[in-house]
GROMACS .gro file of C-alpha atoms in nm:
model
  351
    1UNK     CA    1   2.945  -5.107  -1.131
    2UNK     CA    2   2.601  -5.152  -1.028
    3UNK     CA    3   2.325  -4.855  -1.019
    4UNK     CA    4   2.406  -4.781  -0.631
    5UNK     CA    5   2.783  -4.789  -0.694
    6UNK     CA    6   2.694  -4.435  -0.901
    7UNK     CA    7   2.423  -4.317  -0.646
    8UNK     CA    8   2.796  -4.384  -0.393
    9UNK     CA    9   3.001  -4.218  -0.633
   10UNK     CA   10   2.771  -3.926  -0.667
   11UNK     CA   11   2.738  -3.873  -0.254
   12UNK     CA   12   3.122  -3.886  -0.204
   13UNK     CA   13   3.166  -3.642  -0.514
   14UNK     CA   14   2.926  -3.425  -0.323
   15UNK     CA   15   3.093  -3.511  -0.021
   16UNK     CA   16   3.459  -3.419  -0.180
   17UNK     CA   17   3.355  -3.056  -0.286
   18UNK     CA   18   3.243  -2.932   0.045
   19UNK     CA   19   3.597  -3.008   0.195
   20UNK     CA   20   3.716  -2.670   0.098
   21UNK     CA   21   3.844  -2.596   0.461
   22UNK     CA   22   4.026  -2.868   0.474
   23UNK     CA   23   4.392  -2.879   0.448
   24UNK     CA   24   4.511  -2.946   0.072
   25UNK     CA   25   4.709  -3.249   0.211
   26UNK     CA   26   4.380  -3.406   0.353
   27UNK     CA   27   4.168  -3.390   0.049
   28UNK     CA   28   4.445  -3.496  -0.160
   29UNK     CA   29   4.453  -3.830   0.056
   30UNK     CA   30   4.105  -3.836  -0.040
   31UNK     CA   31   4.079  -3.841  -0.391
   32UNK     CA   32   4.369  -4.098  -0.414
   33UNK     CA   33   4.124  -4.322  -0.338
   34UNK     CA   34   3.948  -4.270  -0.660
   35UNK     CA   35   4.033  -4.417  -0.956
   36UNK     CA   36   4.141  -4.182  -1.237
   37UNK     CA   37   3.846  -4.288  -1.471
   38UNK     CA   38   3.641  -4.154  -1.176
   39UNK     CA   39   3.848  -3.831  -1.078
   40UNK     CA   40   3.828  -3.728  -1.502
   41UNK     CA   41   3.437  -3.737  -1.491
   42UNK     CA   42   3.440  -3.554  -1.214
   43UNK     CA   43   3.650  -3.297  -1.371
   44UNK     CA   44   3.414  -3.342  -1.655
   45UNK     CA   45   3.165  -3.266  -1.422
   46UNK     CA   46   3.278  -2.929  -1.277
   47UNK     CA   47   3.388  -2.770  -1.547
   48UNK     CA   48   2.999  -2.790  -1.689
   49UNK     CA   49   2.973  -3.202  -1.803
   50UNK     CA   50   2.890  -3.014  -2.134
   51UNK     CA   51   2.682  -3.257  -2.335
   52UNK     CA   52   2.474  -3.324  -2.041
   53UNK     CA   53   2.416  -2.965  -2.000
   54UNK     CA   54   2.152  -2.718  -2.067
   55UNK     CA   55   2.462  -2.488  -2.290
   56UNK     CA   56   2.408  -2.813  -2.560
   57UNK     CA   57   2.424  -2.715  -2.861
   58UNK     CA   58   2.613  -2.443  -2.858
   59UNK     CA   59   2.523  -2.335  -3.198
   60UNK     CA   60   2.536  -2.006  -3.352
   61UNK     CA   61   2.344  -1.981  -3.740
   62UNK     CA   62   2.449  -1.795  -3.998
   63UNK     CA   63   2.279  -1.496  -3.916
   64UNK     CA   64   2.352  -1.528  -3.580
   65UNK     CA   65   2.702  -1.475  -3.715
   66UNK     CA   66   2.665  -1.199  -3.996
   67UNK     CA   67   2.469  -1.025  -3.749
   68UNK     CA   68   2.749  -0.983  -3.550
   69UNK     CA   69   3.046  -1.028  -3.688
   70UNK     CA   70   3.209  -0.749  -3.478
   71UNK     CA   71   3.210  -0.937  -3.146
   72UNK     CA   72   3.324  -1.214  -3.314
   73UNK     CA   73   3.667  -1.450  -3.373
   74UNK     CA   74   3.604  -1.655  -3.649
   75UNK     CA   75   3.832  -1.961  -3.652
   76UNK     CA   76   3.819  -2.168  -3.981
   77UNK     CA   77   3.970  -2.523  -3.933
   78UNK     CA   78   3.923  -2.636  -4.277
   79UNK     CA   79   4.263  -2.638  -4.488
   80UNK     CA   80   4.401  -2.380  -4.673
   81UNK     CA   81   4.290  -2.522  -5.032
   82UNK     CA   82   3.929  -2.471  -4.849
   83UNK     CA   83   3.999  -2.160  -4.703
   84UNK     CA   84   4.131  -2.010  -4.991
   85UNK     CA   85   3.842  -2.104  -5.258
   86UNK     CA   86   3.616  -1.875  -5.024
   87UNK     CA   87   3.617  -1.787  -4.672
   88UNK     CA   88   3.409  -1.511  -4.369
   89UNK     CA   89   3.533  -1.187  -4.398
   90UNK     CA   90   3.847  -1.175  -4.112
   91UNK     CA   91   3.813  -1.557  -4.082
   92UNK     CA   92   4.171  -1.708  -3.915
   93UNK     CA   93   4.234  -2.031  -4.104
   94UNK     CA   94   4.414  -2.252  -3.788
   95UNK     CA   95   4.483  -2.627  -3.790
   96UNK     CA   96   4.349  -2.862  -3.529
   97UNK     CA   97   4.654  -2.918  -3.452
   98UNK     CA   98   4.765  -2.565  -3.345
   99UNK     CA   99   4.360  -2.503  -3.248
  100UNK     CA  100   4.405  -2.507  -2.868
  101UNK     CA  101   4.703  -2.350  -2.839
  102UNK     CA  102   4.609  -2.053  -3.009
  103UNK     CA  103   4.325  -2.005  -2.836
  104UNK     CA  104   4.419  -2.055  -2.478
  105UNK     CA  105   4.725  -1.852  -2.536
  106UNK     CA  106   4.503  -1.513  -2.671
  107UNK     CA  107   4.192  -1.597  -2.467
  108UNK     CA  108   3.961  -1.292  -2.509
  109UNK     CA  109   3.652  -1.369  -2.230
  110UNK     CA  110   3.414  -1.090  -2.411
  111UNK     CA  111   3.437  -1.264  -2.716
  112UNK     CA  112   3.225  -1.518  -2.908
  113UNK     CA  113   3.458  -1.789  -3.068
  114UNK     CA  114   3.330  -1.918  -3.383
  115UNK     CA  115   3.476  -2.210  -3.487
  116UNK     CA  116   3.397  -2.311  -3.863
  117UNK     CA  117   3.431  -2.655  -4.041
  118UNK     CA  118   3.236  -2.730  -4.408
  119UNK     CA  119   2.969  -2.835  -4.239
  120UNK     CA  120   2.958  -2.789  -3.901
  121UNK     CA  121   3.080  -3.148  -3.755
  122UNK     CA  122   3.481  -3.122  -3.725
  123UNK     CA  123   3.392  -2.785  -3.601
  124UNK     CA  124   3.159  -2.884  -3.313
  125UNK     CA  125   3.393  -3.187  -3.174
  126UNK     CA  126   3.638  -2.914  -3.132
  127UNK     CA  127   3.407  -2.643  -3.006
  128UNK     CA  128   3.269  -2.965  -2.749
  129UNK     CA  129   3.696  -2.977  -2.630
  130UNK     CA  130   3.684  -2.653  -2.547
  131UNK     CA  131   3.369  -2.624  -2.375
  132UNK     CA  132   3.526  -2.967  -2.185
  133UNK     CA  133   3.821  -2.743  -2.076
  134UNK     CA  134   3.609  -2.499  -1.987
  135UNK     CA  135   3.550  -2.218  -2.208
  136UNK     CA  136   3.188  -2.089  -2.234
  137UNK     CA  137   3.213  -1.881  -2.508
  138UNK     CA  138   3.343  -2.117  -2.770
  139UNK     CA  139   3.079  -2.152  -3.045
  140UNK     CA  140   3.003  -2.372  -3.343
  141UNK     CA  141   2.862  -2.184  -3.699
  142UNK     CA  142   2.551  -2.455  -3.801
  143UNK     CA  143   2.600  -2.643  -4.087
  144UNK     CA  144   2.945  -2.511  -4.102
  145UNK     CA  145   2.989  -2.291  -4.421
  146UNK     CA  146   2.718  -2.502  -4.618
  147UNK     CA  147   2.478  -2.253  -4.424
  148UNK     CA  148   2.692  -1.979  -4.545
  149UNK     CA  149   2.669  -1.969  -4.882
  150UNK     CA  150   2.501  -2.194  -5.140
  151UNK     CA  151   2.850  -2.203  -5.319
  152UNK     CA  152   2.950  -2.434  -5.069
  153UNK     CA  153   2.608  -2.669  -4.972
  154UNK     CA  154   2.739  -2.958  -5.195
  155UNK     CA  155   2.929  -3.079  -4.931
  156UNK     CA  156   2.627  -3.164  -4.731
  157UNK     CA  157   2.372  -3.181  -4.982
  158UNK     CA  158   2.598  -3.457  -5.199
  159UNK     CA  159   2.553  -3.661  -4.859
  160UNK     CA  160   2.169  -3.678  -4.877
  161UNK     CA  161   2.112  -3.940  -5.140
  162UNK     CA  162   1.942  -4.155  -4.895
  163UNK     CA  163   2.069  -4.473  -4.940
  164UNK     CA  164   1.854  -4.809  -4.934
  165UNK     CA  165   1.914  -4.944  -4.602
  166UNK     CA  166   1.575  -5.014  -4.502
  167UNK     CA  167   1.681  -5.430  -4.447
  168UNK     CA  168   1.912  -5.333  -4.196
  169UNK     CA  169   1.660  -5.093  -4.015
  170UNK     CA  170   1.351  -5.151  -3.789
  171UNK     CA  171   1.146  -5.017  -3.536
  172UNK     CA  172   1.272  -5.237  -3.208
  173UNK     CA  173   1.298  -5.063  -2.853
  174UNK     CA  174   1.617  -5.222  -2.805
  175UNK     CA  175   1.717  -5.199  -2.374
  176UNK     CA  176   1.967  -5.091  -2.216
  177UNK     CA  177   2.258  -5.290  -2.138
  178UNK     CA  178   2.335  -5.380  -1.768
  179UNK     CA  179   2.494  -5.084  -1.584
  180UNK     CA  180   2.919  -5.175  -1.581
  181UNK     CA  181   3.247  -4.999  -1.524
  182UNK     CA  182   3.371  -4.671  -1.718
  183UNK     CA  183   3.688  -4.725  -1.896
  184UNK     CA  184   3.988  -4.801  -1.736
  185UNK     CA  185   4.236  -4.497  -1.766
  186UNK     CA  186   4.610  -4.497  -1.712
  187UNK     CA  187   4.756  -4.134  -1.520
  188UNK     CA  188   5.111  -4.103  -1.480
  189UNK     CA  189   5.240  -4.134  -1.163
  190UNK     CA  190   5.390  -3.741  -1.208
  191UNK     CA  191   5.132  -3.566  -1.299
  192UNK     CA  192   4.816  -3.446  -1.176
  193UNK     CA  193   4.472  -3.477  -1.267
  194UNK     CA  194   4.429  -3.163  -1.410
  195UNK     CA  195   4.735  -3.199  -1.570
  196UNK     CA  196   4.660  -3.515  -1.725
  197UNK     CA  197   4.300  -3.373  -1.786
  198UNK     CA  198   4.465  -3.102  -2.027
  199UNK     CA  199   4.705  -3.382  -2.175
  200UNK     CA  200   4.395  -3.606  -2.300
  201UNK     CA  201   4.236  -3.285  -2.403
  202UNK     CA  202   4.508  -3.138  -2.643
  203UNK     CA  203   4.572  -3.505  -2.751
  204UNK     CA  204   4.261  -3.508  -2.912
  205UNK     CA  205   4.300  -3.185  -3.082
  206UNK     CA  206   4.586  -3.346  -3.234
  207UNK     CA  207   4.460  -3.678  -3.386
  208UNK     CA  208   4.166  -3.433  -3.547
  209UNK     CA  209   3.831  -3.483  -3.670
  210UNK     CA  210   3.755  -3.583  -4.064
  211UNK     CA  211   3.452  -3.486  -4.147
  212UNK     CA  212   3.466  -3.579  -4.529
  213UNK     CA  213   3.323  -3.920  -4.586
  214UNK     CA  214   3.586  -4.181  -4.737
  215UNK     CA  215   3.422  -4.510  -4.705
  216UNK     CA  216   3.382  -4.746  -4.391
  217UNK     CA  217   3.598  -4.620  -4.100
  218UNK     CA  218   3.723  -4.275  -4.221
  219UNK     CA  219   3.944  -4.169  -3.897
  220UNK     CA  220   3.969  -4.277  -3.567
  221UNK     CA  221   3.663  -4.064  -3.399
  222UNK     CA  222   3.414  -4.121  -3.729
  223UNK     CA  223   3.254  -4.389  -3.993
  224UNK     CA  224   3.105  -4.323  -4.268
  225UNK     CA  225   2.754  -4.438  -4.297
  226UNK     CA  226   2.776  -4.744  -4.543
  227UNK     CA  227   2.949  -4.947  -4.247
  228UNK     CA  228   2.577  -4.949  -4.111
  229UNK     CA  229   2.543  -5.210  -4.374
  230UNK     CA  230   2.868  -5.429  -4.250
  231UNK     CA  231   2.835  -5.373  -3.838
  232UNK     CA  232   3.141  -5.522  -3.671
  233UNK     CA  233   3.018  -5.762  -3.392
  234UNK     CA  234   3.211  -5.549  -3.134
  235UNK     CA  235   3.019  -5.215  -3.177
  236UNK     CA  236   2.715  -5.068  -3.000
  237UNK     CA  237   2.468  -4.824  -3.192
  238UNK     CA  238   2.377  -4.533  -3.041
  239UNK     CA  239   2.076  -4.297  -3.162
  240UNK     CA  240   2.114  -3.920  -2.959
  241UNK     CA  241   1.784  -3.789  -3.022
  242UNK     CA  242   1.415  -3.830  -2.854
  243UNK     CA  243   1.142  -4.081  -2.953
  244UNK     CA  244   0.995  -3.915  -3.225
  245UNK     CA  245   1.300  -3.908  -3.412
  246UNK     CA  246   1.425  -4.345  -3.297
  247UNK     CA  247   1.085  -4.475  -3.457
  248UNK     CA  248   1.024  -4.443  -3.860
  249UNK     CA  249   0.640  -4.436  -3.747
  250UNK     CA  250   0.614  -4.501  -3.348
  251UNK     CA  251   0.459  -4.860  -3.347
  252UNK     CA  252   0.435  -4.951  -3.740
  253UNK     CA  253   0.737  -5.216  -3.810
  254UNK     CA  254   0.689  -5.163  -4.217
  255UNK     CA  255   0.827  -4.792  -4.159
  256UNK     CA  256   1.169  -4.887  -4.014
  257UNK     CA  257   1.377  -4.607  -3.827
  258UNK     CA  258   1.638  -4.722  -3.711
  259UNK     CA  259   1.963  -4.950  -3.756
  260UNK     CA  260   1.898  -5.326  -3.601
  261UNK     CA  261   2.050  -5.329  -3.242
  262UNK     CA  262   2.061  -4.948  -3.224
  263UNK     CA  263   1.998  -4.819  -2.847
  264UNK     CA  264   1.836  -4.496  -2.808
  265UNK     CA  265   2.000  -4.238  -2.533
  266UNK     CA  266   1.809  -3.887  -2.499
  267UNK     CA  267   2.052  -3.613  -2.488
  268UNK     CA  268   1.920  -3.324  -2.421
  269UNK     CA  269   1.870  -3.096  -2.097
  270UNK     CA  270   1.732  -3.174  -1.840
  271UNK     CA  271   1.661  -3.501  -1.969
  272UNK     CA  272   2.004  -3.619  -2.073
  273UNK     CA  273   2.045  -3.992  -2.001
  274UNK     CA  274   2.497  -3.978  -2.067
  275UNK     CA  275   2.436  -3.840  -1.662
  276UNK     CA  276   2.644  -3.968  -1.406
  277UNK     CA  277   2.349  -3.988  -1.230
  278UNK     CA  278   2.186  -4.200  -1.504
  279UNK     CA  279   2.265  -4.436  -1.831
  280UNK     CA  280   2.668  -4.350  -1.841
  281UNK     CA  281   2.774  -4.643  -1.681
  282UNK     CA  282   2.532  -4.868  -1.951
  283UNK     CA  283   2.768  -4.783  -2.196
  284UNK     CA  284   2.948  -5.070  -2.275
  285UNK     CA  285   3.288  -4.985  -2.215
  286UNK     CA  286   3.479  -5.319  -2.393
  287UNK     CA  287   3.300  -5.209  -2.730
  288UNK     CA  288   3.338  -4.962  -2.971
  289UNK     CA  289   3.051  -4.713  -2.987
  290UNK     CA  290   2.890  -4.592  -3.322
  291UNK     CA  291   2.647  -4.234  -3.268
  292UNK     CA  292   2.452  -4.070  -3.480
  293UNK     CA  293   2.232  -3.705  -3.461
  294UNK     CA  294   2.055  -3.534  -3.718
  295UNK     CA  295   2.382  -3.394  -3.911
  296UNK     CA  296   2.621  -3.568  -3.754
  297UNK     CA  297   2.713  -3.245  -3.500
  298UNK     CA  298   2.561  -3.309  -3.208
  299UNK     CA  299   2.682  -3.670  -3.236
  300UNK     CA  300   3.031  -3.513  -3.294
  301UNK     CA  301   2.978  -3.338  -2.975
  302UNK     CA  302   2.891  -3.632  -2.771
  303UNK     CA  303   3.194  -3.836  -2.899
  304UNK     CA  304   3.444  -3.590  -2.767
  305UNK     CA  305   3.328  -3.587  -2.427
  306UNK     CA  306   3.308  -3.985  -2.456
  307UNK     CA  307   3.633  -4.024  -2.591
  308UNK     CA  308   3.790  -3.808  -2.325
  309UNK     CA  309   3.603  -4.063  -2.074
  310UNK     CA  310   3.754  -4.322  -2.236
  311UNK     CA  311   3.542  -4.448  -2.434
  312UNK     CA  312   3.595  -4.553  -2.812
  313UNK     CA  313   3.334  -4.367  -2.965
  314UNK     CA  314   3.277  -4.255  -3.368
  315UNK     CA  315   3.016  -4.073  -3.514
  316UNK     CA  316   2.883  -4.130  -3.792
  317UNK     CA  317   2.891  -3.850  -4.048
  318UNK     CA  318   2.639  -3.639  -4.161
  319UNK     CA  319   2.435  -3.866  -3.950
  320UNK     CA  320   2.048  -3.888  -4.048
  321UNK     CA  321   2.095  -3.668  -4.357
  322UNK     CA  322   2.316  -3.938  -4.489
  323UNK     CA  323   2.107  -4.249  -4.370
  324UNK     CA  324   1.778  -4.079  -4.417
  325UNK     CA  325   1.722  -3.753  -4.535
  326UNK     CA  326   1.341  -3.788  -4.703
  327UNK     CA  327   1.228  -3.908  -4.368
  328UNK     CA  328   1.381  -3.584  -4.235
  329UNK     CA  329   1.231  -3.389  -4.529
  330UNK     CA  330   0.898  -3.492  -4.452
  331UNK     CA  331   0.845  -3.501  -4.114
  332UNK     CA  332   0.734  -3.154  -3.970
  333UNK     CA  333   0.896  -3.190  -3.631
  334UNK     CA  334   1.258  -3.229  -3.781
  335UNK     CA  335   1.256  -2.945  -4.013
  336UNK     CA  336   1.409  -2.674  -3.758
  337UNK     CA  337   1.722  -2.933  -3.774
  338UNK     CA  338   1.746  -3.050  -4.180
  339UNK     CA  339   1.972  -2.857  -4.399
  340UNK     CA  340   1.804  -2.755  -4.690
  341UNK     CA  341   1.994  -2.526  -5.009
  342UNK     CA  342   1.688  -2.332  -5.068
  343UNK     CA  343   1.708  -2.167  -4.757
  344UNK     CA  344   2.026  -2.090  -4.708
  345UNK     CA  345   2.071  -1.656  -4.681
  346UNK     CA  346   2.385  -1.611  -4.898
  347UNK     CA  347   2.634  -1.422  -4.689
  348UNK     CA  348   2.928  -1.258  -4.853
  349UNK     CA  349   3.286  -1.429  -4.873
  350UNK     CA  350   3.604  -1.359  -5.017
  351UNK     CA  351   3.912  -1.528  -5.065
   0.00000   0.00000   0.00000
C-alpha cells in the first residue's frame, strides 16, 4: 500500500466516525468494506493508539509508588518463588494468565494500577495490553522491583556486562523500506470486531512475556541479545529511540552505535513515526521484527501493540543495557533512563 493508500485510509476513517446519525445497519455496510487488518488499527486508534501517544511511557518510579501507596493496586506478575523471596507491602501476586481477567472483572476507575515485573519489561507489555483495551490508569513500576530495592538489582545489573559486539555494529543511516501492506488478519465470520479485538488481546496475555534472558530466542515476543551476533536473514532491526541515542558518535564510523541493518523509528509524542499517518505501513510485514529501547520496556511496549497489528515483533531484552551499557553510562543525555544500583532509594518489602 502506497503512501496515498494511508492518506485514503485516514480520510475514510475520518469519514466513518462522523456517521453517528446514521442508522447502525448503514455504517455496518460500511466498514465491511474494510479489511480486518484495517478495522483493528482503527480500533487501535480510538481507544488512544497508545505507543503513538503522548500517555507513552506510562511509568510510575519507585517513589512515585511509595509515595502513594494508598491509591494504589499493586499487581506483581512475577511467580510465586519471586514473590515470596520479597515483595510491596499489599502487593497481589497474579499470573499473566489470569492478569486481564482479574482486572477487568474488579475495575476500580480512581485507582492507579501498578503492575510489577523484576525489572520492569514483562510488566510494561502487559501494562501496553491494557492501555490497548483501553484502560488509562494502568501503570508500569520502572525498572520493575530492581528500582525497589537493591536486594533485587542483580537481575538487571547481571545484564550490563556489555558484551563485544562492536564488528557487528556501525554508524549507517540505514532507509526506510518502501511503504507495503499491514498484516493480513483472519476474523471469524461470527464475531465482531470488537469481539475479536478482545480475543487477540487476552490471547496475548496468555502466551506471556519472559523477561529472563535464556539464550537466542527466549519466547515468542523476545530474544535475547547474543542473537544480534547470528541475525536470521528474515528479520528487520528496529532502534525506538531519537538520533542521539542511533549514532555511537553522530558522524564518526570508529564509534559504532548500532547493529548493521538496524532502522531507526522515533517513538515518541508528537513525533512518533509507528503513525498511521506515517512509517507503519514501512514495516515489513513478511519479516520478523527485532526492537530494542534503553531497558528493553519501552521496546516491550511497542511489541504489544505490533503484535496485536499483526506483526511478528520481539524485543530484545534489557535492550541497550545489555548491548551497551558504558555507552549509556557515559553519555549525559541517557542518564535520566540507565539503571544504576547506587541510586536506587531502598523501599521496604516483606515476604
Amino acid at each position: 500500500m502506497k503512501r496515498k493508500s494511508i492518506i485514503f485510509f485516514s480520510l475514510l476513517y475520518f469519514a466513518a466516525s462522523q456517521l453517528s446519525c446514521i442508522e447502525e445497519a448503514v455504517l455496518s455496510s460500511f466498514t465491511e468494506d474494510f479489511e480486518t487488518q484495517a478495522l483493528i488499527l482503527r480500533e487501535i486508534e480510538q481507544r488512544g493508539d497508545y505507543i503513538n501517544s503522548q500517555d507513552l511511557p506510562a511509568f510510575k518510579t519507585a517513589s512515585d509508588v511509595f509515595n502513594n501507596l494508598q491509591d494504589c493496586i499493586i499487581l506483581d506478575v512475577r511467580t510465586s518463588e519471586e514473590f515470596n523471596s520479597g515483595h510491596i507491602n499489599d502487593a497481589i501476586n497474579i499470573h499473566h494468565t489470569t492478569l486481564f481477567d482479574y482486572v477487568t472483572n474488579s475495575y476500580e476507575v480512581n485507582k492507579d494500577y501498578i503492575i510489577i515485573s523484576g525489572s520492569g519489561q514483562s510488566a510494561s507489555y502487559y501494562a501496553s495490553l491494557f492501555r490497548l483495551y483501553g484502560l488509562k490508569n494502568i501503570y508500569t513500576l520502572q525498572f520493575g522491583m530492581a528500582s525497589w530495592h537493591s536486594d533485587f538489582a542483580g537481575l538487571i545489573i547481571d545484564k550490563t556486562q556489555s558484551p563485544n559486539l562492536i564488528n557487528i555494529f556501525n554508524n549507517i543511516d540505514y532507509p526506510k523500506p518502501k511503504f507495503t501492506n499491514l498484516p493480513k488478519l483472519t476474523k471469524p465470520d461470527n464475531s465482531s470486531i470488537e469481539n475479536f479485538y478482545t480475543e487477540r488481546i487476552k490471547t496475548m496475555f496468555s502466551e506471556g512475556f519472559a523477561e529472563t534472558s535464556t539464550g537466542n530466542i527466549s519466547a515468542i515476543n523476545t530474544v535475547d541479545f547474543e542473537h544480534l551476533s547470528v541475525p536470521g536473514e528474515n528479520e528487520f532491526y528496529i532502534c525506538l529511540n531519537r538520533d542521539i541515542f542511533f549514532f555511537g558518535k553522530l558522524g564518526d564510523l570508529n564509534n559504532p552505535g548500532h547493529p548493521k541493518g538496524t532502522v531507526l523509528y522515533e517513538c515518541y509524542y508528537p513525533g512518533s513515526l509507528l503513525k498511521s499517518t506515517s512509517y507503519l505501513q514501512t514495516l515489513p510485514a513478511d519479516k520478523t521484527l527485532i526492537l530494542y529501547s534503553f531497558s528493553g520496556q519501552l521496546s516491550a511496549m511497542a511489541v504489544a501493540q505490533l503484535r496485536l497489528l499483526g506483526y511478528n515483533a520481539k524485543s530484545i531484552l534489557f535492550g541497550a543495557h545489555a548491548m551497551f551499557y558504558e555507552r549509556l553510562l557515559n553519555t549525559l543525555a541517557y542518564s535520566p533512563f540507565v539503571f544504576q544500583k547506587k541510586l536506587v532509594v531502598n523501599y521496604p518489602y516483606v515476604k
